[in-house]
Coordinates of C-alpha atoms in Angstrom, one line a residue:
Chain A
X1 CA -141.6 151.4 136.0
X2 CA -143.7 151.7 132.8
X3 CA -143.5 147.9 132.3
X4 CA -143.9 146.8 128.7
X5 CA -145.0 149.5 126.3
X6 CA -146.2 149.1 122.7
X7 CA -146.8 151.6 119.9
X8 CA -148.9 152.1 118.0
X9 CA -152.2 150.9 119.6
X10 CA -153.9 150.7 116.3
X11 CA -152.7 150.6 112.7
X12 CA -154.3 150.1 109.3
X13 CA -152.0 149.1 106.4
X14 CA -152.6 148.4 102.8
X15 CA -151.4 145.1 101.3
X16 CA -147.7 145.3 100.5
X17 CA -146.9 148.1 102.8
X18 CA -144.2 147.8 105.5
X19 CA -144.2 148.9 109.1
X20 CA -142.5 148.3 112.4
X21 CA -144.3 147.6 115.7
X22 CA -142.4 149.0 118.6
X23 CA -141.9 147.3 122.0
X24 CA -139.9 148.5 124.9
X25 CA -139.5 147.3 128.5
X26 CA -137.8 149.0 131.5
X27 CA -137.5 146.0 133.8
X28 CA -134.1 144.8 132.5
X29 CA -135.6 141.5 131.3
X30 CA -133.5 139.2 129.2
X31 CA -136.4 137.5 127.4
X32 CA -138.7 139.4 125.0
X33 CA -141.3 137.9 122.7
X34 CA -143.9 138.8 120.1
X35 CA -147.3 137.0 119.9
X36 CA -150.3 137.4 117.7
X37 CA -153.7 136.8 118.9
X38 CA -156.5 135.7 116.4
X39 CA -160.1 135.0 117.3
X40 CA -160.6 131.5 118.7
X41 CA -156.9 130.6 118.5
X42 CA -155.3 132.1 121.7
X43 CA -151.8 133.6 121.4
X44 CA -149.2 132.2 119.1
X45 CA -145.4 133.0 119.4
X46 CA -143.9 134.8 116.4
X47 CA -140.3 135.5 117.5
X48 CA -138.5 135.7 120.7
X49 CA -135.1 137.0 122.0
X50 CA -133.0 135.7 124.9
X51 CA -130.9 138.7 125.0
X52 CA -129.4 141.6 123.0
X53 CA -128.2 140.3 119.6
X54 CA -129.9 137.0 120.0
X55 CA -133.3 136.1 118.3
X56 CA -135.1 133.0 117.3
X57 CA -138.3 131.9 115.6
X58 CA -141.4 130.8 117.3
X59 CA -144.5 129.0 116.1
X60 CA -145.6 131.4 113.3
X61 CA -142.5 133.5 112.1
X62 CA -143.2 133.8 108.4
X63 CA -143.7 137.3 107.2
X64 CA -142.1 138.9 110.3
X65 CA -138.5 140.1 111.1
X66 CA -137.1 141.0 114.4
X67 CA -133.8 142.4 115.9
X68 CA -132.6 143.1 119.4
X69 CA -129.9 145.7 119.5
X70 CA -130.5 146.7 123.1
X71 CA -132.0 144.9 126.2
X72 CA -134.9 147.4 126.3
X73 CA -136.2 147.3 122.7
X74 CA -137.6 144.5 120.5
X75 CA -139.2 145.8 117.4
X76 CA -141.2 143.6 115.0
X77 CA -141.1 144.4 111.3
X78 CA -143.6 143.5 108.6
X79 CA -141.8 143.8 105.3
X80 CA -144.8 143.4 103.0
X81 CA -148.1 143.3 104.9
X82 CA -150.7 140.7 103.9
X83 CA -154.4 140.5 104.9
X84 CA -153.5 137.3 106.8
X85 CA -151.5 139.4 109.2
X86 CA -154.6 141.2 110.4
X87 CA -154.4 140.4 114.1
X88 CA -153.7 141.8 117.6
X89 CA -150.0 141.7 118.4
X90 CA -148.7 141.5 121.9
X91 CA -145.2 142.0 123.1
X92 CA -144.0 140.3 126.4
X93 CA -140.9 140.2 128.5
X94 CA -139.5 138.1 131.4
X95 CA -136.5 137.2 133.4
X96 CA -134.9 134.0 132.2
X97 CA -132.3 132.7 134.7
X98 CA -132.2 129.1 135.8
X99 CA -135.3 127.7 137.6
X100 CA -136.7 131.2 138.5
X101 CA -140.3 131.1 137.6
X102 CA -140.5 133.1 134.4
X103 CA -143.7 135.2 134.6
X104 CA -144.2 137.0 131.4
X105 CA -145.3 140.7 131.5
X106 CA -147.4 141.7 128.5
X107 CA -147.8 145.0 126.8
X108 CA -151.3 146.4 126.0
X109 CA -151.3 145.1 122.4
X110 CA -151.4 146.6 118.9
X111 CA -154.5 146.0 116.7
X112 CA -153.3 145.8 113.1
X113 CA -155.6 145.7 110.1
X114 CA -154.3 144.9 106.6
X115 CA -156.7 145.8 103.8
Chain B
X1 CA -144.7 120.3 120.4
X2 CA -146.8 121.1 123.5
X3 CA -150.5 121.7 123.0
X4 CA -152.9 123.4 125.4
X5 CA -156.6 122.7 125.2
X6 CA -159.4 124.7 126.8
X7 CA -162.6 122.8 126.1
X8 CA -165.0 125.4 127.3
X9 CA -165.3 128.4 124.9
X10 CA -167.7 130.1 127.2
X11 CA -168.8 129.8 130.9
X12 CA -171.2 131.7 133.0
X13 CA -171.4 132.1 136.8
X14 CA -173.7 133.9 139.1
X15 CA -172.1 136.7 141.2
X16 CA -170.7 135.3 144.6
X17 CA -170.7 131.7 143.3
X18 CA -167.9 129.5 142.3
X19 CA -166.8 128.5 138.8
X20 CA -164.1 126.1 137.4
X21 CA -162.4 126.6 134.1
X22 CA -160.8 123.5 132.5
X23 CA -157.4 123.2 130.9
X24 CA -155.5 120.1 129.7
X25 CA -152.1 120.0 128.0
X26 CA -149.9 117.6 126.2
X27 CA -146.2 117.3 126.9
X28 CA -143.3 114.9 127.2
X29 CA -141.4 117.2 129.5
X30 CA -141.2 116.6 133.3
X31 CA -140.4 120.3 134.3
X32 CA -142.5 123.1 133.1
X33 CA -144.7 126.0 134.2
X34 CA -148.4 126.6 133.9
X35 CA -150.2 129.8 134.0
X36 CA -153.7 131.3 133.9
X37 CA -154.0 134.7 132.3
X38 CA -157.0 137.1 132.3
X39 CA -157.8 139.3 129.4
X40 CA -160.4 142.0 130.1
X41 CA -161.9 144.0 127.2
X42 CA -158.9 146.4 127.5
X43 CA -156.8 143.5 125.9
X44 CA -154.2 143.7 128.6
X45 CA -153.0 140.2 129.6
X46 CA -152.9 139.9 133.4
X47 CA -151.3 137.0 135.2
X48 CA -153.9 135.4 137.5
X49 CA -152.0 132.4 139.0
X50 CA -148.9 130.3 138.2
X51 CA -147.8 126.7 139.0
X52 CA -144.4 125.0 138.8
X53 CA -144.8 121.4 137.7
X54 CA -142.3 120.1 140.4
X55 CA -144.5 121.5 143.1
X56 CA -147.2 119.1 144.3
X57 CA -149.0 121.8 146.3
X58 CA -151.7 123.6 144.3
X59 CA -151.2 127.3 143.9
X60 CA -153.6 129.8 145.5
X61 CA -154.0 133.5 145.0
X62 CA -156.8 135.0 147.1
X63 CA -160.1 133.8 145.4
X64 CA -158.2 132.0 142.7
X65 CA -156.9 128.5 143.1
X66 CA -155.8 125.7 140.7
X67 CA -156.3 121.9 140.7
X68 CA -153.0 120.7 139.2
X69 CA -153.0 117.0 138.2
X70 CA -149.6 116.3 136.7
X71 CA -150.3 112.6 135.7
X72 CA -153.6 113.6 134.1
X73 CA -152.0 116.7 132.5
X74 CA -154.8 118.8 133.8
X75 CA -154.7 122.4 135.3
X76 CA -158.1 123.8 136.1
X77 CA -158.8 127.2 137.6
X78 CA -161.3 127.7 140.4
X79 CA -162.7 131.2 141.0
X80 CA -164.5 131.5 144.4
X81 CA -166.9 134.3 145.3
X82 CA -167.1 135.5 141.7
X83 CA -167.2 139.2 141.1
X84 CA -168.4 141.2 138.2
X85 CA -164.8 142.3 137.6
X86 CA -163.8 138.7 137.0
X87 CA -165.7 138.8 133.6
X88 CA -163.0 138.4 130.9
X89 CA -161.3 135.9 128.7
X90 CA -159.2 133.5 130.5
X91 CA -156.2 131.7 128.9
X92 CA -154.3 128.8 130.2
X93 CA -150.6 128.7 129.1
X94 CA -147.7 126.3 129.2
X95 CA -144.1 127.2 129.3
X96 CA -141.1 124.9 129.1
X97 CA -138.7 125.4 132.0
X98 CA -135.6 125.9 129.9
X99 CA -136.7 128.0 127.0
X100 CA -139.0 130.7 125.9
X101 CA -141.5 128.6 124.1
X102 CA -144.9 129.4 125.5
X103 CA -148.1 127.9 124.3
X104 CA -151.6 129.2 125.0
X105 CA -155.0 127.6 124.8
X106 CA -157.8 129.2 122.8
X107 CA -159.4 130.8 125.8
X108 CA -162.6 130.6 127.8
X109 CA -164.9 133.6 127.9
X110 CA -166.3 134.0 131.5
X111 CA -169.5 135.9 132.0
X112 CA -170.5 136.9 135.6
X113 CA -174.2 137.5 136.1
X114 CA -175.3 140.0 138.8

């Protein structure tokens, strides 16, 4: 299994540009999430999905869109990039049934810089 | 909303010695999960240890163990026989049992001195 993969690893955008961060997992996980990591603030949840066709907002959703058309993929879209979105972005996935301990598996991260 | 606090931005330990990283959290829930993640310079998030709130027994994984105090809402990580490869950022995390809402602390940077 490849686990959770993210592309690209690095990206530089100009203010106002749009782009999509890709995330894929091959573990048949129901749950997928996007986090951003800023210095001194730990990880904060942006959006998450409990299955194909179902998404919901996390702690910091503004400026980001998501969709989940398949179990494997969960792309994150920035429609109009702003310097405040400069961060490291992590995708994560996990099983989500009942009381099973839901360990999240993280991707390697994407470092995004908006100038 | 749940909050997770790591009060030690940086910690240092001598190789082969023991170090304890602190974590406290605030919640009104009775069932939840707690995690410690390690983030080396590669930025990959690696699960170190996990604890279910309904279990009274503290979790242990080789050289890593936790001291889970549910009433005090405390979840500290003890690393025994510290190794150079343990040097990393360590994040404490809280997850509700019935949803995907996961909250992280700000992290503790651990340095291991040879």
